[in-house]
mmCIF file of C-alpha atoms in Angstrom:
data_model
loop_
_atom_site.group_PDB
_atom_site.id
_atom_site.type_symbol
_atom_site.label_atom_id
_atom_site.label_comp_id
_atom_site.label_asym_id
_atom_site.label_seq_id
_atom_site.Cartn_x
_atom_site.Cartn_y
_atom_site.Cartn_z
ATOM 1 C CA UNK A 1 94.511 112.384 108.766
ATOM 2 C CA UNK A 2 93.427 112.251 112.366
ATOM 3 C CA UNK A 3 93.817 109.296 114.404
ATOM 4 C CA UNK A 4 89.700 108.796 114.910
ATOM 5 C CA UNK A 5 88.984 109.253 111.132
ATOM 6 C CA UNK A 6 91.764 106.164 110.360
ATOM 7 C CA UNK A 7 90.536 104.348 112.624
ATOM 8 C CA UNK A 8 87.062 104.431 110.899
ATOM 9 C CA UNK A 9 88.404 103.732 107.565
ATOM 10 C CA UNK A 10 90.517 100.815 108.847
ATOM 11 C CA UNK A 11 87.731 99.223 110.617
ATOM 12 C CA UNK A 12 85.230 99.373 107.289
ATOM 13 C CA UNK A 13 88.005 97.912 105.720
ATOM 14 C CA UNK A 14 87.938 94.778 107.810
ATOM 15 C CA UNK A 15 84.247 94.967 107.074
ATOM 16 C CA UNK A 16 84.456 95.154 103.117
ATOM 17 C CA UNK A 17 87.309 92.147 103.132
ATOM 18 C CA UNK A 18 84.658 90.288 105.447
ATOM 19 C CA UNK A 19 81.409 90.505 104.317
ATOM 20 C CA UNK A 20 81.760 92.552 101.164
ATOM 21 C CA UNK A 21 81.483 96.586 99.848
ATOM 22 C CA UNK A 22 77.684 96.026 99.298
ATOM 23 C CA UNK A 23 76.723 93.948 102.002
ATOM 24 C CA UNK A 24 78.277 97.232 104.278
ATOM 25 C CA UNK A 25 76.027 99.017 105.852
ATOM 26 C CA UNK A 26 76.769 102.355 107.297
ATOM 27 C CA UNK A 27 75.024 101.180 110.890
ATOM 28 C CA UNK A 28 77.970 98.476 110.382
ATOM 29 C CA UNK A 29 80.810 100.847 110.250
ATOM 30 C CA UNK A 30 78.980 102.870 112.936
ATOM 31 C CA UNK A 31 79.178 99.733 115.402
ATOM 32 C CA UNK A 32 82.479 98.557 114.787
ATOM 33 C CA UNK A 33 84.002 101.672 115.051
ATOM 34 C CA UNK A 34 81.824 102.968 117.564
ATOM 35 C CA UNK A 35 80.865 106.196 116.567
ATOM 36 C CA UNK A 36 77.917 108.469 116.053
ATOM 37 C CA UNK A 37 75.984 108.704 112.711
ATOM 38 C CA UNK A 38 76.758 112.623 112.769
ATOM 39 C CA UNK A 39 80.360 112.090 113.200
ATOM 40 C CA UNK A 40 80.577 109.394 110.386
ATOM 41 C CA UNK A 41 78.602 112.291 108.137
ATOM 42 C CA UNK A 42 81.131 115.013 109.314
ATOM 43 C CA UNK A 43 84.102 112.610 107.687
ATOM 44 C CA UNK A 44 82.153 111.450 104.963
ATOM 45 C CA UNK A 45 79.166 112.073 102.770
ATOM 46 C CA UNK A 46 78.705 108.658 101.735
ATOM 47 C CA UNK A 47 79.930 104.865 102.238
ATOM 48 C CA UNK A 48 81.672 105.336 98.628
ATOM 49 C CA UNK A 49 83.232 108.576 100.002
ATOM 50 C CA UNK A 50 85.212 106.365 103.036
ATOM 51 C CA UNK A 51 85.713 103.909 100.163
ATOM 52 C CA UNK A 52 87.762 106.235 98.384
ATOM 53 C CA UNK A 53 89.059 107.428 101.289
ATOM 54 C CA UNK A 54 90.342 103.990 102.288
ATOM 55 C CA UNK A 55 92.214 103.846 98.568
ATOM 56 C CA UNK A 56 93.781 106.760 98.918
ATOM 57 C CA UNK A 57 94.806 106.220 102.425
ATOM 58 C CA UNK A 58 96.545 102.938 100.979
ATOM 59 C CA UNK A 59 98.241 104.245 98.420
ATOM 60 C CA UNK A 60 99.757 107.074 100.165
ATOM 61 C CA UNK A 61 101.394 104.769 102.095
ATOM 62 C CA UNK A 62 102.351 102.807 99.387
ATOM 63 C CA UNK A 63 104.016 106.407 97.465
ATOM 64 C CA UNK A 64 105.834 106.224 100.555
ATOM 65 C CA UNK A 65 107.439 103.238 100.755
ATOM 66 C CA UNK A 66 108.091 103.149 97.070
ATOM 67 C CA UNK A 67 109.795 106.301 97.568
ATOM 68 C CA UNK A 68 112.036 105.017 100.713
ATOM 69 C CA UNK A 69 113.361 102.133 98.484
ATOM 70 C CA UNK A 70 115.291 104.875 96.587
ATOM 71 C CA UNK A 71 116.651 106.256 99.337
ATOM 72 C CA UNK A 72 120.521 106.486 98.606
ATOM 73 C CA UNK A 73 119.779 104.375 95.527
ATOM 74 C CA UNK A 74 121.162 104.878 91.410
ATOM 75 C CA UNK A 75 117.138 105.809 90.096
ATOM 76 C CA UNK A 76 118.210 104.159 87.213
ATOM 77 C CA UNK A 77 118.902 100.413 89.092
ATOM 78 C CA UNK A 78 115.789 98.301 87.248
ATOM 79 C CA UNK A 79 116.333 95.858 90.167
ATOM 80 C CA UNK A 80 115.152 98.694 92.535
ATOM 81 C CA UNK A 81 112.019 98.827 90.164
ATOM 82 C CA UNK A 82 111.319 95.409 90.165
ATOM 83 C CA UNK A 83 111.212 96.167 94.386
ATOM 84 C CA UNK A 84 108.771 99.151 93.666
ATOM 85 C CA UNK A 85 106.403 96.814 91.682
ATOM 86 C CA UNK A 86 106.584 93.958 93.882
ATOM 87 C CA UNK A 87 105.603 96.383 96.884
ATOM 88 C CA UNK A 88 103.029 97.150 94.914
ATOM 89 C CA UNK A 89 101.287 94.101 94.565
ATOM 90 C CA UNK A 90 102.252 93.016 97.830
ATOM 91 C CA UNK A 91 99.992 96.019 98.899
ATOM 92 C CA UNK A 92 96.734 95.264 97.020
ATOM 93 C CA UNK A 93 96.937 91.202 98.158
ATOM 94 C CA UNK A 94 97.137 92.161 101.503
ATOM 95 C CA UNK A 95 94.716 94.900 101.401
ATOM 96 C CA UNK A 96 92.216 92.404 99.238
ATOM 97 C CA UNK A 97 92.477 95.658 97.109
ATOM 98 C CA UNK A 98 91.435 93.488 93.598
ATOM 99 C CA UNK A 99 88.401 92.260 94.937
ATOM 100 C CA UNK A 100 87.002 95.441 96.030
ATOM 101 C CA UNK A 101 88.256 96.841 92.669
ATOM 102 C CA UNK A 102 86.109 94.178 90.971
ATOM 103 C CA UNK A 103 83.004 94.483 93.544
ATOM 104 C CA UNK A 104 82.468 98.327 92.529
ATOM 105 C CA UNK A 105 83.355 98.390 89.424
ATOM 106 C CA UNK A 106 80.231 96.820 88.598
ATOM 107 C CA UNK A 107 78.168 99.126 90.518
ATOM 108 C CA UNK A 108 76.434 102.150 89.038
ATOM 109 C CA UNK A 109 78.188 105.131 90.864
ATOM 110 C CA UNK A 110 80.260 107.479 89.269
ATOM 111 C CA UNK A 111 82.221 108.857 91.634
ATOM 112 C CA UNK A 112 83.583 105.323 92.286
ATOM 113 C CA UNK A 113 85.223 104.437 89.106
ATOM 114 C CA UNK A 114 86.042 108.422 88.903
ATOM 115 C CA UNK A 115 88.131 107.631 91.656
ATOM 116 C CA UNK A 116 89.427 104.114 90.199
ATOM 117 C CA UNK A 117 89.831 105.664 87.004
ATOM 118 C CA UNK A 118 91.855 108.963 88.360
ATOM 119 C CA UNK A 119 93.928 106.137 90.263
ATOM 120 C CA UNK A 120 94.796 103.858 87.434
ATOM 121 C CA UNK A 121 96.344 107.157 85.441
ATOM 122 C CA UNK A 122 98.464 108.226 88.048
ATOM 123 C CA UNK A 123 99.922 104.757 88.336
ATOM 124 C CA UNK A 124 100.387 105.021 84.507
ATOM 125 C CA UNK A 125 102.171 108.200 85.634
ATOM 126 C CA UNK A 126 104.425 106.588 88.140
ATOM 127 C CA UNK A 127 105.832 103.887 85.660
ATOM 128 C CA UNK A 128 106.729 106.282 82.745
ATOM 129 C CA UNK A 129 108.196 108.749 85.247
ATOM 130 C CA UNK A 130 110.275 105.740 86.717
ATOM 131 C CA UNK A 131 110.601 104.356 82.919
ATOM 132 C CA UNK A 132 112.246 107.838 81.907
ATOM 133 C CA UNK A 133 114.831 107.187 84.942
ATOM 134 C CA UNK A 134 115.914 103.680 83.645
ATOM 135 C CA UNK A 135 115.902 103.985 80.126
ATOM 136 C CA UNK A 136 116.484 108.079 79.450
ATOM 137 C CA UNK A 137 115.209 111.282 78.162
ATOM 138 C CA UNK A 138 115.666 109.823 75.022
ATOM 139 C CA UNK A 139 113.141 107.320 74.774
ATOM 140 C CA UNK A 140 110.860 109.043 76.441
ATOM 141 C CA UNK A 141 108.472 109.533 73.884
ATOM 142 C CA UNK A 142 107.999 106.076 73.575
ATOM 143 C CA UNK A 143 107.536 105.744 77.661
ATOM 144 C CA UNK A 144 103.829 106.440 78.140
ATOM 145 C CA UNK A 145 103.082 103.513 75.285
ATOM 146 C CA UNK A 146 105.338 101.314 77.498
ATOM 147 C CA UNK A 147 103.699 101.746 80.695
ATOM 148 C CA UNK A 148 100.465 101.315 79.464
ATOM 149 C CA UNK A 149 101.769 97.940 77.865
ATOM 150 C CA UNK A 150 103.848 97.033 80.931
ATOM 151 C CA UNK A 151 100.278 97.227 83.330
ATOM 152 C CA UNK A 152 98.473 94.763 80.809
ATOM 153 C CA UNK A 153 101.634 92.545 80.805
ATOM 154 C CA UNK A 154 101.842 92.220 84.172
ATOM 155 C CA UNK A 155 98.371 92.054 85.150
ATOM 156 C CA UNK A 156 97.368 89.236 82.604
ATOM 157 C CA UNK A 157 100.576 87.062 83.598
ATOM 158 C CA UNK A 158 99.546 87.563 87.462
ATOM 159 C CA UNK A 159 96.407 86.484 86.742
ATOM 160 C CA UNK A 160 97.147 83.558 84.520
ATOM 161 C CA UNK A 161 100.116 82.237 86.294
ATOM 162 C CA UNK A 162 97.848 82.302 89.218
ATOM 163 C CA UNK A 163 95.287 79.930 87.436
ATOM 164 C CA UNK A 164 98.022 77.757 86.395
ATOM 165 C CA UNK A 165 99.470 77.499 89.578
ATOM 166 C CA UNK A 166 96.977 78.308 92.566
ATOM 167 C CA UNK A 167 98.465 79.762 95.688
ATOM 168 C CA UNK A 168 101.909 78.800 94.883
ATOM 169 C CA UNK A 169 102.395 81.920 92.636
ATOM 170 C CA UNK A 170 105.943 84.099 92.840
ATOM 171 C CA UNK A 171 104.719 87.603 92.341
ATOM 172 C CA UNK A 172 108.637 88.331 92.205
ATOM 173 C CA UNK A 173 109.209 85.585 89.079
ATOM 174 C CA UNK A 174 106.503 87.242 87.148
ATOM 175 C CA UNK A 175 107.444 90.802 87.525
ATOM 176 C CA UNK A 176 110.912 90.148 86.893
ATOM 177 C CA UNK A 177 109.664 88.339 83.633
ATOM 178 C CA UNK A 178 107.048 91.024 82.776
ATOM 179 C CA UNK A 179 109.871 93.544 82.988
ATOM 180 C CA UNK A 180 112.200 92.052 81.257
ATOM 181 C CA UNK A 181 109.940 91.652 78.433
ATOM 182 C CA UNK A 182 109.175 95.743 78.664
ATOM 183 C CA UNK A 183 112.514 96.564 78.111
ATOM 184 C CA UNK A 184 112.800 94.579 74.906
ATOM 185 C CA UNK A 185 109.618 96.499 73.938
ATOM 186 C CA UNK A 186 111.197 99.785 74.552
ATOM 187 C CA UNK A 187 113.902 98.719 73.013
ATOM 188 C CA UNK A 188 112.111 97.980 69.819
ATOM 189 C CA UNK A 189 110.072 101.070 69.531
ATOM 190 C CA UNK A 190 112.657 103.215 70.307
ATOM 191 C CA UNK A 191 114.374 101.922 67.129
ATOM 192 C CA UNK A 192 111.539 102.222 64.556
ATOM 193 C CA UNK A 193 110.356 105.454 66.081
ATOM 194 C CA UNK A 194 106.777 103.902 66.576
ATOM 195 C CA UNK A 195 104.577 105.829 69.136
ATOM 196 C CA UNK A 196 100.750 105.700 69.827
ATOM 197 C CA UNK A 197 100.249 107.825 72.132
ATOM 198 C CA UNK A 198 102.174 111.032 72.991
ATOM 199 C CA UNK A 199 103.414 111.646 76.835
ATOM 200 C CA UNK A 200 101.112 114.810 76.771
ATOM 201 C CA UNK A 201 97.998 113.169 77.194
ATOM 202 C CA UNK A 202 99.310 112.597 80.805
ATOM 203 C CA UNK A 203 98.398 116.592 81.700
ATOM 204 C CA UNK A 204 94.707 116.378 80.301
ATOM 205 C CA UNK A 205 94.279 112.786 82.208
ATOM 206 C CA UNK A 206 95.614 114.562 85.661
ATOM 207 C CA UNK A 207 95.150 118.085 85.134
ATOM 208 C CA UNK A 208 95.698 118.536 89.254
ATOM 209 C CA UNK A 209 99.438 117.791 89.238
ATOM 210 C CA UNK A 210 99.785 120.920 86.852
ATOM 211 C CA UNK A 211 99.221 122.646 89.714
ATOM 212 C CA UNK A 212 99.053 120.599 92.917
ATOM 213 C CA UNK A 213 102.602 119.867 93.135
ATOM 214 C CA UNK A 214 105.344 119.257 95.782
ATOM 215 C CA UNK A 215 106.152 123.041 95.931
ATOM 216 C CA UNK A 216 102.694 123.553 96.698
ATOM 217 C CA UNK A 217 102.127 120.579 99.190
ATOM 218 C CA UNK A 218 105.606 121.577 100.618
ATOM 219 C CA UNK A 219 103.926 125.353 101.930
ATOM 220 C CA UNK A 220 100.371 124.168 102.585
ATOM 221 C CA UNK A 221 102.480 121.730 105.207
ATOM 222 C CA UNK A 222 104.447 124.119 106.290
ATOM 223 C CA UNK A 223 101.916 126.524 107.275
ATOM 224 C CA UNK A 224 99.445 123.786 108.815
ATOM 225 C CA UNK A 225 102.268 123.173 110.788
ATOM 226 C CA UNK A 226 102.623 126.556 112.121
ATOM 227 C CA UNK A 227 99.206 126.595 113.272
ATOM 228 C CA UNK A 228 98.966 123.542 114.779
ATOM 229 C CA UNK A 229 102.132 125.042 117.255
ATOM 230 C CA UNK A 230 100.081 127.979 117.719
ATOM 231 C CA UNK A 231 97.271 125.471 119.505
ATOM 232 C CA UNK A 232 99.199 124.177 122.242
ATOM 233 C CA UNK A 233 97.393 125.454 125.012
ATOM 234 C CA UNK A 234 94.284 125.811 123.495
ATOM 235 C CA UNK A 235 91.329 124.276 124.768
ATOM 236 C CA UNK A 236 90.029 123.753 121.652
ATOM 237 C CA UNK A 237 93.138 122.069 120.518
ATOM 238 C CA UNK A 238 91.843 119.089 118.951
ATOM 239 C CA UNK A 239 88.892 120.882 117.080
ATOM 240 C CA UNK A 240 91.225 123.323 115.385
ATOM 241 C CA UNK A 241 93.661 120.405 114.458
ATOM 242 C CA UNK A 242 91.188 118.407 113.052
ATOM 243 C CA UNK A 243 90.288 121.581 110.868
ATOM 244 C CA UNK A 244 93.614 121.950 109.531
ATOM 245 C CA UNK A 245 93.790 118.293 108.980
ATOM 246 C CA UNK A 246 90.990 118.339 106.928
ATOM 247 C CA UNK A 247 92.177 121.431 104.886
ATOM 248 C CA UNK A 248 95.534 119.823 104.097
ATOM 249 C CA UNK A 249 93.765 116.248 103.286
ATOM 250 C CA UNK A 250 91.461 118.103 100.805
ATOM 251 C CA UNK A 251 93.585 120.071 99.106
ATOM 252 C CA UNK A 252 96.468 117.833 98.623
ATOM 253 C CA UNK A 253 94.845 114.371 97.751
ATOM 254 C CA UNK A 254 91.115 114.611 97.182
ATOM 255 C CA UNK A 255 90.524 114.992 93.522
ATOM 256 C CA UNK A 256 88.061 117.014 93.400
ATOM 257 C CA UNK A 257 88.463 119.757 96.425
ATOM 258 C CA UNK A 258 84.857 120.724 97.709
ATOM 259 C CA UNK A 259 85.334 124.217 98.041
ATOM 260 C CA UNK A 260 82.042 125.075 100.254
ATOM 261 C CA UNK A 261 83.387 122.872 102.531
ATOM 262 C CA UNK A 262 87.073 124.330 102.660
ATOM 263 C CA UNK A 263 85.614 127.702 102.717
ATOM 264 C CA UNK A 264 83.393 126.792 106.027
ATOM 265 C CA UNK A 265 86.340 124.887 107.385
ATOM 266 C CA UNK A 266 88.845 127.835 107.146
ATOM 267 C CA UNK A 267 85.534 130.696 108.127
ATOM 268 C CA UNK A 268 85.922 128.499 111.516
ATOM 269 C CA UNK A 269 89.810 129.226 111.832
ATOM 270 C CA UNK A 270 89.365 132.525 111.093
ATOM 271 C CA UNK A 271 86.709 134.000 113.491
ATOM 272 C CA UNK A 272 88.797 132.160 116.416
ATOM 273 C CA UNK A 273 91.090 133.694 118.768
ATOM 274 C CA UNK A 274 93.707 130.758 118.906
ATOM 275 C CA UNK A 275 96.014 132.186 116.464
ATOM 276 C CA UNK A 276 97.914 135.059 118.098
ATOM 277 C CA UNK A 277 99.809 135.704 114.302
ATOM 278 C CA UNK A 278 96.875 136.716 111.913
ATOM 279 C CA UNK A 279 99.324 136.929 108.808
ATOM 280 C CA UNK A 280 99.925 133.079 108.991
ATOM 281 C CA UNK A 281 96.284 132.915 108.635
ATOM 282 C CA UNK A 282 95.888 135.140 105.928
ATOM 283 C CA UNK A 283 98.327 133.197 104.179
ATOM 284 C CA UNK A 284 96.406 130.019 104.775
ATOM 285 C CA UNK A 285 93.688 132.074 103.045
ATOM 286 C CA UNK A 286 96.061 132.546 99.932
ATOM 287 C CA UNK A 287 96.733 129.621 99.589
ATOM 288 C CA UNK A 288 93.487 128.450 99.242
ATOM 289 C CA UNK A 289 92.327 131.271 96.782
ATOM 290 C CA UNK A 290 95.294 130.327 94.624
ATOM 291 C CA UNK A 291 94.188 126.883 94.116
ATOM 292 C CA UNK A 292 90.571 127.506 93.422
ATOM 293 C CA UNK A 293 91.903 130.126 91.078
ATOM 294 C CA UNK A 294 94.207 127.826 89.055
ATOM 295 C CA UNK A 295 91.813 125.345 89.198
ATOM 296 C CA UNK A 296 89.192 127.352 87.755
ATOM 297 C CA UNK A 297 91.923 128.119 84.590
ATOM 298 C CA UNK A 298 92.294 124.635 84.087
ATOM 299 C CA UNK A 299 88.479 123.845 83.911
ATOM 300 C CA UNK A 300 88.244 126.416 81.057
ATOM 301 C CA UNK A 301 90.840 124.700 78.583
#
């Protein structure tokens, strides 16, 4: 993401936390961030649109630094999942993430809690990936129940032990208690074979990462990459990078790709003179056309 557009999001942020998601207006954000209406509308289509932009923009940070903690680490360590967890609450209290959570969930707009929604499953996703490292292929059948039952655990203790005890609360006592009583769970179900709901449901909740995996985040980098060296003495540098920003952004984390817009995006690449090696554009091209195409299987299932 370019450097103008985060600086957007972050200021709304500060905007949301202070006066509320609502209370927002887009002249706000347009103020405090100093920008034109036309470039707000060529980053966004809506206020709900930077919204979701600001969650995901928070929690790919947040992959990130979950993912460093493992760095050189046994996957299977539970105490380095109690550190993943912790990070992760850590993030929405300082990002006042809950409050905006419960601000528009109560609004009427779909694409909203789509977005919530989509976002609670693939944390369901990370926890019985991470469950199958700690506790084995062989329970995983059992896993997806678990993380489902380790979320409502751990959310209704926070929010309890926070009533009980104001400001004062240990986020790292109740985890640690919330995942030692999931591992007795697992432990339990594992034995009497009980299971509600099987691990499969997890493709037809996020059909994308079917197809929209590292392999294919790995070459869409790759090749932005090569055509952002291409731009160095371009005088149209920073328009062309912003392109390719946007049509790495768009296909990697936006959950539902707008295709008119990746089509116009990439129609701008391609009828400029920047690029001296056409086949890396072409390939770009692919790329794209293999997405939509897989895609397009998936939304006939």
């Amino acid at each position: 993401m370019n450097k103008r557009k985060q600086h957007v999001i972050k200021m709304a942020h500060q905007l949301f936390i202070d006066k509320g998601f609502q209370a927002t207006s887009i002249q706000d954000i347009l103020e405090i961030s100093g920008i034109s209406k036309g470039t707000f509308y060529n980053y966004f289509s809506s206020k709900s649109e930077l919204l979701i932009a600001l969650f995901r923009m928070i929690y790919e940070q947040l992959e990130h630094d979950r993912n460093k903690l493992l760095i050189g680490q046994d996957p299977s360590n539970i105490e380095i999942f109690i550190k993943q967890v912790e990070l992760q609450m850590e993030t929405n209290r300082a990002n006042k993430l809950i409050s905006l959570f419960e601000e528009v969930l109560v609004l009427n707009d779909p694409e909203l809690k789509k977005s919530i929604r989509y976002g609670n499953f693939k944390m369901i996703n990370w926890l019985y990936n991470r469950f199958i490292d700690i506790f084995g292929e062989s329970k995983k059948p059992f896993l997806l129940d678990s993380a489902i039952m380790f979320t409502g655990i751990l959310q209704n203790n926070l929010k309890y032990y926070h009533a009980a005890y104001g400001t004062n609360v240990s986020i790292h006592q109740v985890i640690r208690y919330s995942v030692e009583r999931i591992v007795k769970m697992i432990e339990e179900v594992s034995k009497t074979g009980d299971q509600l709901l099987n691990p499969e449901f997890l493709d037809n909740w996020l059909p994308n990462n079917s197809y929209c995996n590292e392999n294919f985040k790995k070459k869409l980098a790759n090749i932005v990459l090569d055509l952002k060296k291409m731009l160095d003495h371009s005088k149209e540098q920073e328009k062309y990078i912003e392109l390719l920003d946007f049509i790495q952004e768009e296909l990697s984390d936006s959950k539902n790709p707008r295709r008119f817009l990746l089509e116009s995006a990439f129609l701008s690449l391609q009828n400029s003179n920047v690029f001296q090696e056409k086949q890396k554009v072409k390939y770009l091209e692919q790329l794209i056309q293999d997405y939509f195409n897989q895609m397009d299987k998936i939304s006939l299932k």
